[in-house]
Coordinates of C-alpha atoms in Angstrom, one line a residue:
Chain A
X1 CA -14.8 -13.9 9.4
X2 CA -17.7 -13.0 11.7
X3 CA -21.2 -14.4 11.2
X4 CA -22.7 -11.1 10.3
X5 CA -20.6 -10.9 7.1
X6 CA -22.5 -13.8 5.7
X7 CA -25.3 -11.4 4.9
X8 CA -22.9 -9.9 2.3
X9 CA -22.9 -10.9 -1.4
X10 CA -20.3 -13.7 -1.8
X11 CA -18.5 -11.8 -4.5
X12 CA -18.0 -8.8 -2.1
X13 CA -16.8 -11.2 0.6
X14 CA -14.4 -12.8 -1.8
X15 CA -13.1 -9.4 -2.9
X16 CA -12.6 -8.2 0.7
X17 CA -10.8 -11.5 1.5
X18 CA -8.4 -11.0 -1.4
X19 CA -7.8 -7.3 -0.5
X20 CA -7.1 -8.4 3.1
X21 CA -4.2 -10.6 1.9
X22 CA -2.3 -7.4 0.9
X23 CA 0.2 -6.2 3.5
X24 CA -1.1 -3.7 6.1
X25 CA -4.7 -4.0 5.0
X26 CA -6.9 -5.4 7.8
X27 CA -10.3 -7.1 7.5
X28 CA -12.3 -3.9 8.2
X29 CA -10.3 -1.8 5.8
X30 CA -10.6 -4.5 3.2
X31 CA -14.4 -4.5 3.5
X32 CA -14.5 -0.7 3.2
X33 CA -12.3 -0.8 0.1
X34 CA -14.4 -3.6 -1.4
X35 CA -17.6 -1.5 -0.9
X36 CA -15.9 1.6 -2.3
X37 CA -14.6 -0.3 -5.4
X38 CA -18.0 -1.6 -6.2
X39 CA -20.1 1.4 -5.4
X40 CA -18.1 4.3 -6.7
X41 CA -19.3 5.9 -9.9
X42 CA -16.1 5.3 -12.0
X43 CA -14.7 2.0 -13.3
X44 CA -11.7 1.7 -10.9
X45 CA -12.5 -1.9 -10.1
X46 CA -12.1 -2.9 -13.8
X47 CA -9.1 -0.6 -14.5
X48 CA -7.4 -1.9 -11.4
X49 CA -8.0 -5.5 -12.4
X50 CA -6.6 -4.8 -15.8
X51 CA -3.5 -3.1 -14.3
X52 CA -2.9 -6.1 -12.0
X53 CA -3.0 -8.5 -14.9
X54 CA -0.8 -6.3 -17.0
X55 CA 1.8 -5.7 -14.3
X56 CA 2.0 -9.4 -13.5
X57 CA 2.4 -10.4 -17.1
X58 CA 4.7 -7.7 -18.4
X59 CA 7.1 -7.3 -15.5
X60 CA 10.3 -9.4 -15.3
X61 CA 13.7 -9.2 -13.6
X62 CA 16.5 -7.3 -15.3
X63 CA 19.0 -9.8 -16.7
X64 CA 21.9 -7.9 -15.1
X65 CA 20.8 -6.4 -11.8
X66 CA 17.4 -8.2 -11.1
X67 CA 15.5 -5.0 -10.7
X68 CA 11.9 -5.1 -12.1
X69 CA 11.7 -4.2 -15.8
X70 CA 9.6 -4.7 -18.9
X71 CA 12.7 -5.0 -21.1
X72 CA 15.8 -7.3 -21.0
X73 CA 17.7 -4.6 -19.2
X74 CA 16.2 -2.2 -16.7
X75 CA 16.5 1.6 -17.6
X76 CA 19.4 2.0 -15.1
X77 CA 21.4 -0.9 -16.5
X78 CA 20.6 0.3 -20.0
X79 CA 21.7 3.9 -19.3
X80 CA 25.2 4.6 -20.7
X81 CA 25.5 7.6 -18.3
X82 CA 25.5 5.5 -15.1
X83 CA 28.8 4.7 -13.5
X84 CA 29.3 0.9 -13.8
X85 CA 32.3 0.9 -11.5
X86 CA 30.1 1.7 -8.4
X87 CA 27.6 -1.1 -7.5
X88 CA 24.9 -0.6 -4.9
X89 CA 23.6 -3.9 -3.4
X90 CA 20.0 -3.7 -2.1
X91 CA 17.5 -6.3 -0.8
X92 CA 14.3 -5.4 -2.7
X93 CA 13.4 -3.6 -6.0
X94 CA 11.5 -1.0 -4.0
X95 CA 14.8 0.0 -2.3
X96 CA 16.1 1.3 -5.7
X97 CA 13.2 3.7 -5.9
X98 CA 14.0 5.1 -2.5
X99 CA 17.6 5.6 -3.3
X100 CA 16.9 7.1 -6.8
X101 CA 14.5 9.5 -5.1
X102 CA 16.8 10.7 -2.4
X103 CA 20.5 10.0 -2.6
X104 CA 22.0 11.4 -5.7
X105 CA 23.6 8.0 -6.4
X106 CA 24.7 7.6 -10.0
X107 CA 26.1 4.1 -10.1
X108 CA 24.3 0.8 -10.8
X109 CA 22.4 -1.7 -8.6
X110 CA 22.2 -5.4 -7.7
X111 CA 19.0 -6.7 -6.1
X112 CA 19.4 -9.6 -3.8
X113 CA 15.7 -10.5 -3.5
X114 CA 16.2 -11.7 0.1
X115 CA 18.7 -11.6 2.9
X116 CA 20.9 -14.3 4.4
X117 CA 18.8 -15.6 7.3
X118 CA 19.5 -19.1 8.7
X119 CA 16.6 -18.8 11.1
X120 CA 14.1 -18.4 8.2
X121 CA 15.8 -21.0 6.1
X122 CA 17.2 -18.4 3.7
X123 CA 20.7 -19.5 2.6
X124 CA 22.8 -17.2 0.4
X125 CA 22.0 -19.5 -2.5
X126 CA 18.3 -18.6 -2.3
X127 CA 19.2 -15.0 -2.9
X128 CA 20.9 -13.3 -5.9
X129 CA 24.3 -13.4 -4.0
X130 CA 25.8 -16.1 -6.3
X131 CA 24.8 -13.9 -9.3
X132 CA 26.4 -10.9 -7.6
X133 CA 29.7 -12.8 -7.1
X134 CA 29.8 -13.9 -10.7
X135 CA 28.9 -10.4 -11.9
X136 CA 31.5 -8.6 -9.9
X137 CA 34.3 -11.1 -10.6
X138 CA 33.8 -10.9 -14.3
X139 CA 33.2 -7.1 -14.5
X140 CA 34.5 -3.6 -14.0
X141 CA 33.2 -3.0 -10.5
X142 CA 35.6 -1.1 -8.2
X143 CA 33.3 -0.3 -5.2
X144 CA 30.5 -2.2 -3.7
X145 CA 28.1 -0.2 -1.5
X146 CA 26.3 -2.6 0.8
X147 CA 22.9 -0.9 1.2
X148 CA 21.0 -3.7 2.9
X149 CA 18.9 -2.6 5.9
X150 CA 20.5 -2.1 9.3
X151 CA 18.9 -5.2 10.8
X152 CA 20.6 -8.3 12.1
X153 CA 19.9 -10.0 8.7
X154 CA 20.9 -7.0 6.7
X155 CA 24.2 -6.7 8.6
X156 CA 24.9 -10.4 8.3
X157 CA 24.3 -10.4 4.6
X158 CA 26.6 -7.4 4.1
X159 CA 29.3 -9.1 6.2
X160 CA 28.9 -12.3 4.2
X161 CA 29.3 -10.5 0.9
X162 CA 32.2 -8.4 2.2
X163 CA 34.0 -11.6 3.3
X164 CA 33.6 -13.1 -0.2
X165 CA 35.7 -10.2 -1.6
X166 CA 38.4 -10.3 1.2
X167 CA 41.8 -9.7 -0.3
X168 CA 40.4 -8.4 -3.6
X169 CA 41.1 -4.8 -4.8
X170 CA 37.3 -3.9 -4.6
X171 CA 36.4 -1.3 -2.0
X172 CA 33.5 -2.5 0.2
X173 CA 31.4 0.2 1.9
X174 CA 28.3 0.2 4.1
X175 CA 25.8 3.1 4.3
X176 CA 26.5 5.4 7.2
X177 CA 24.4 4.8 10.4
X178 CA 23.5 7.6 12.8
X179 CA 20.8 10.1 13.6
X180 CA 18.2 10.6 10.8
X181 CA 18.0 14.2 9.5
X182 CA 15.6 16.2 11.6
X183 CA 15.6 13.4 14.2
X184 CA 15.6 14.6 17.8
X185 CA 18.2 13.1 20.2
X186 CA 15.6 12.3 22.9
X187 CA 13.7 10.0 20.5
X188 CA 16.8 8.1 19.1
X189 CA 17.2 4.5 20.3
X190 CA 20.3 3.3 22.0
X191 CA 21.9 1.5 19.1
X192 CA 21.4 4.5 16.8
X193 CA 23.0 6.7 19.4
X194 CA 26.0 4.3 19.7
X195 CA 26.4 4.4 15.9
X196 CA 26.1 8.2 15.9
X197 CA 28.8 8.5 18.5
X198 CA 31.2 5.9 17.1
X199 CA 30.8 7.4 13.6
X200 CA 31.1 11.1 14.6
X201 CA 32.9 13.3 12.2
X202 CA 35.0 16.5 12.8
X203 CA 33.5 19.7 11.6
Chain B
X1 CA 4.7 11.6 -9.5
X2 CA 8.3 12.4 -8.8
X3 CA 11.0 12.1 -11.5
X4 CA 12.7 9.1 -10.0
X5 CA 9.6 6.9 -10.4
X6 CA 10.2 7.0 -14.2
X7 CA 12.9 4.5 -13.7
X8 CA 10.1 2.0 -12.8
X9 CA 8.5 -0.3 -15.4
X10 CA 5.4 1.5 -16.8
X11 CA 3.2 -1.4 -15.8
X12 CA 4.2 -1.0 -12.2
X13 CA 3.7 2.7 -12.3
X14 CA 0.3 2.2 -13.8
X15 CA -0.7 -0.4 -11.1
X16 CA 0.6 2.0 -8.3
X17 CA -1.4 4.8 -9.8
X18 CA -4.6 2.7 -9.9
X19 CA -4.0 1.5 -6.3
X20 CA -3.5 5.2 -5.2
X21 CA -7.0 6.0 -6.5
X22 CA -8.5 3.9 -3.6
X23 CA -9.5 5.8 -0.5
X24 CA -6.8 6.2 2.2
X25 CA -4.0 4.7 0.1
X26 CA -1.3 7.3 -0.5
X27 CA 1.3 7.3 -3.3
X28 CA 4.0 5.6 -1.2
X29 CA 1.7 2.9 0.1
X30 CA 0.4 2.3 -3.4
X31 CA 4.0 1.8 -4.7
X32 CA 4.8 -0.6 -1.9
X33 CA 1.6 -2.6 -2.5
X34 CA 2.3 -2.7 -6.3
X35 CA 5.8 -4.2 -5.6
X36 CA 4.4 -6.7 -3.1
X37 CA 1.6 -7.8 -5.5
X38 CA 4.1 -8.4 -8.3
X39 CA 7.0 -9.9 -6.3
X40 CA 5.2 -12.2 -3.9
X41 CA 5.4 -15.9 -4.5
X42 CA 1.7 -16.5 -4.8
X43 CA -0.8 -15.4 -7.4
X44 CA -2.6 -12.7 -5.4
X45 CA -2.3 -10.2 -8.3
X46 CA -4.3 -12.5 -10.5
X47 CA -6.9 -13.7 -8.0
X48 CA -7.5 -10.1 -6.8
X49 CA -8.0 -9.0 -10.4
X50 CA -10.5 -11.9 -10.9
X51 CA -12.3 -11.0 -7.6
X52 CA -12.6 -7.3 -8.8
X53 CA -14.1 -8.2 -12.1
X54 CA -16.5 -10.8 -10.5
X55 CA -17.6 -8.4 -7.7
X56 CA -18.3 -5.6 -10.2
X57 CA -20.2 -7.9 -12.6
X58 CA -22.2 -10.0 -10.1
X59 CA -23.2 -7.4 -7.6
X60 CA -26.4 -5.3 -7.9
X61 CA -28.8 -3.4 -5.6
X62 CA -31.6 -5.3 -3.8
X63 CA -34.9 -4.5 -5.5
X64 CA -36.5 -3.7 -2.2
X65 CA -33.9 -2.1 0.2
X66 CA -31.0 -1.2 -2.2
X67 CA -28.4 -3.1 -0.3
X68 CA -25.8 -4.9 -2.3
X69 CA -26.8 -8.4 -3.4
X70 CA -26.2 -11.0 -6.1
X71 CA -29.9 -12.0 -6.2
X72 CA -33.1 -10.0 -6.8
X73 CA -33.6 -9.6 -3.1
X74 CA -30.8 -9.4 -0.5
X75 CA -30.5 -12.1 2.2
X76 CA -32.1 -9.9 4.8
X77 CA -35.1 -8.9 2.6
X78 CA -35.5 -12.6 1.6
X79 CA -35.4 -13.8 5.2
X80 CA -38.9 -14.5 6.5
X81 CA -37.7 -14.3 10.1
X82 CA -36.9 -10.6 9.9
X83 CA -39.4 -8.1 11.3
X84 CA -40.7 -6.1 8.3
X85 CA -42.6 -3.7 10.6
X86 CA -39.3 -2.1 11.7
X87 CA -37.3 -0.3 9.0
X88 CA -33.8 1.0 9.6
X89 CA -32.7 3.7 7.2
X90 CA -28.9 4.0 6.5
X91 CA -26.7 5.9 4.1
X92 CA -24.4 3.2 2.8
X93 CA -24.5 -0.6 2.3
X94 CA -21.5 -0.9 4.6
X95 CA -23.6 0.6 7.4
X96 CA -25.8 -2.6 7.3
X97 CA -22.7 -4.7 8.0
X98 CA -21.8 -2.6 11.0
X99 CA -25.3 -2.8 12.5
X100 CA -25.6 -6.5 11.8
X101 CA -22.4 -7.1 13.5
X102 CA -23.2 -5.2 16.6
X103 CA -26.7 -4.1 17.4
X104 CA -29.0 -7.2 17.7
X105 CA -31.4 -5.4 15.3
X106 CA -33.8 -7.9 13.7
X107 CA -35.8 -5.6 11.4
X108 CA -35.2 -4.7 7.7
X109 CA -33.2 -1.9 6.0
X110 CA -33.4 0.8 3.4
X111 CA -30.2 2.2 1.9
X112 CA -30.3 5.8 0.8
X113 CA -27.0 5.8 -1.2
X114 CA -26.4 9.4 -0.3
X115 CA -27.5 12.2 2.1
X116 CA -29.5 15.4 1.5
X117 CA -26.7 17.9 1.0
X118 CA -27.6 21.2 -0.8
X119 CA -24.0 22.4 -0.6
X120 CA -22.8 19.3 -2.5
X121 CA -25.7 19.4 -5.0
X122 CA -27.4 16.3 -3.5
X123 CA -31.1 16.8 -3.6
X124 CA -33.3 14.1 -1.9
X125 CA -34.3 13.0 -5.5
X126 CA -30.7 11.9 -6.1
X127 CA -30.9 9.5 -3.1
X128 CA -33.2 6.6 -2.6
X129 CA -35.5 8.8 -0.4
X130 CA -38.3 8.8 -3.0
X131 CA -38.2 5.0 -3.1
X132 CA -38.3 5.0 0.7
X133 CA -41.5 7.1 0.7
X134 CA -43.2 4.8 -1.8
X135 CA -42.1 1.7 0.0
X136 CA -43.3 2.8 3.4
X137 CA -46.6 4.3 2.2
X138 CA -47.5 1.0 0.4
X139 CA -46.3 -1.3 3.1
X140 CA -46.5 -2.6 6.6
X141 CA -43.8 -0.5 8.3
X142 CA -44.7 0.7 11.8
X143 CA -41.4 2.2 12.9
X144 CA -38.7 3.9 11.0
X145 CA -35.3 4.1 12.7
X146 CA -33.3 6.9 11.2
X147 CA -29.7 5.6 11.4
X148 CA -28.0 8.2 9.3
X149 CA -24.7 9.4 10.7
X150 CA -24.8 12.2 13.3
X151 CA -23.3 14.8 11.0
X152 CA -25.1 18.0 9.7
X153 CA -26.1 16.1 6.6
X154 CA -27.1 13.0 8.4
X155 CA -29.3 15.0 10.8
X156 CA -30.8 17.1 8.0
X157 CA -31.7 13.9 6.0
X158 CA -33.3 12.3 9.1
X159 CA -35.3 15.5 9.7
X160 CA -36.4 15.6 6.0
X161 CA -37.6 12.0 6.1
X162 CA -39.3 12.5 9.5
X163 CA -41.2 15.5 8.2
X164 CA -42.5 13.5 5.2
X165 CA -44.3 11.2 7.6
X166 CA -45.6 14.0 9.8
X167 CA -49.1 13.2 11.0
X168 CA -48.9 9.5 9.9
X169 CA -49.2 6.7 12.5
X170 CA -45.6 5.6 11.9
X171 CA -43.2 6.0 14.8
X172 CA -40.0 7.8 13.8
X173 CA -36.9 7.2 15.9
X174 CA -33.3 8.3 15.8
X175 CA -30.4 6.3 17.2
X176 CA -29.4 7.5 20.7
X177 CA -26.5 9.9 20.9
X178 CA -24.1 10.1 23.9
X179 CA -20.9 8.8 25.2
X180 CA -19.4 5.8 23.4
X181 CA -19.1 2.6 25.5
X182 CA -15.7 2.7 27.2
X183 CA -15.3 6.4 26.3
X184 CA -13.7 8.6 28.9
X185 CA -15.5 11.8 29.8
X186 CA -12.4 14.0 29.5
X187 CA -12.0 13.0 25.8
X188 CA -15.7 13.6 24.8
X189 CA -16.4 16.6 22.6
X190 CA -18.8 19.3 23.7
X191 CA -21.7 18.3 21.4
X192 CA -21.4 14.6 22.5
X193 CA -21.5 15.7 26.1
X194 CA -24.6 17.9 25.5
X195 CA -26.4 15.0 23.9
X196 CA -25.3 12.7 26.8
X197 CA -26.8 15.1 29.3
X198 CA -30.0 15.9 27.5
X199 CA -30.6 12.2 26.8
X200 CA -29.7 11.0 30.3
X201 CA -31.8 8.1 31.7
X202 CA -32.8 7.1 35.2
X203 CA -31.2 4.0 36.7

């Protein structure tokens, strides 16, 4: 922190420092947010503080799929209308929100809370992969959709899980890779283009 | 809020909604921040909540210049080494931080907490302009630097204050307008160029 900031009240400096710990909030934005939170006419600073404490205290992981929930089971696991034979495996709880908003998927989920990444010291045992294996082997799942991201670690994790079910009757699928809808060819990277070609479909 | 978000725990939805009330945080960023705050391994959610409450409770306006402070007087007003004859008038407390970081200014400040803006129903009486007039008339100020922003409202406010001291011995100045350092001519807007020409200085 630069010297000039020491003319600020310590409580504001502390607030800005805490805000700057959030992802994608820089030191300058944090300071601007801190000023805004203290100077605005309403009580956002206090209602936000209350919401933070509440969310931290009330939220836990779903007993079955490890999504975030306030109950024993998340609303999706508790919903009798969801198709329990189709299981979508994702890395983070926020991925569920993205899929629910856009895909029309009506099955259930399993959140890994991490990817297999030897370089970062993430072994499969540090994720919810063991729980996934137990869940699938004792359950009614017929298809596993591996919806981890299309990074090296996302691919490796998908492959690791697929290999665990080698020889079983469970269908393993991976989300299609190719050009994004509305994406222009000239802006697509090489790997995406390779996937788009190798995965081309007849019309 | 879209329908899919209703599968989220209410406490997370509430937290995201509060975060989205902050300036320049959209609904999607707010949701991502909320997830991060709850899922990360450390206790940022709770320390941030504590910092919010503390900053809101401990911070008040400096009795003299209306900057933010935890004492009766802000560190700048309390500093005997600052030049009390030179007063810099700014709109917001955060402007002081910008000037302290960059300008080498060694005088004192007065924060208006608003600009004269008839269209937005901001009369001079709703700002700290009356307090400025009283302060200057009863004090030792010899120069007032009008450092409000170079917008219509910033200019109008500067002009309003300058007119109040018409005929007095106090020097009124406005920050220089022109090309920003490192700014290329071809990207400068017309008004900036006009100011740069009319304010040109001999080398």
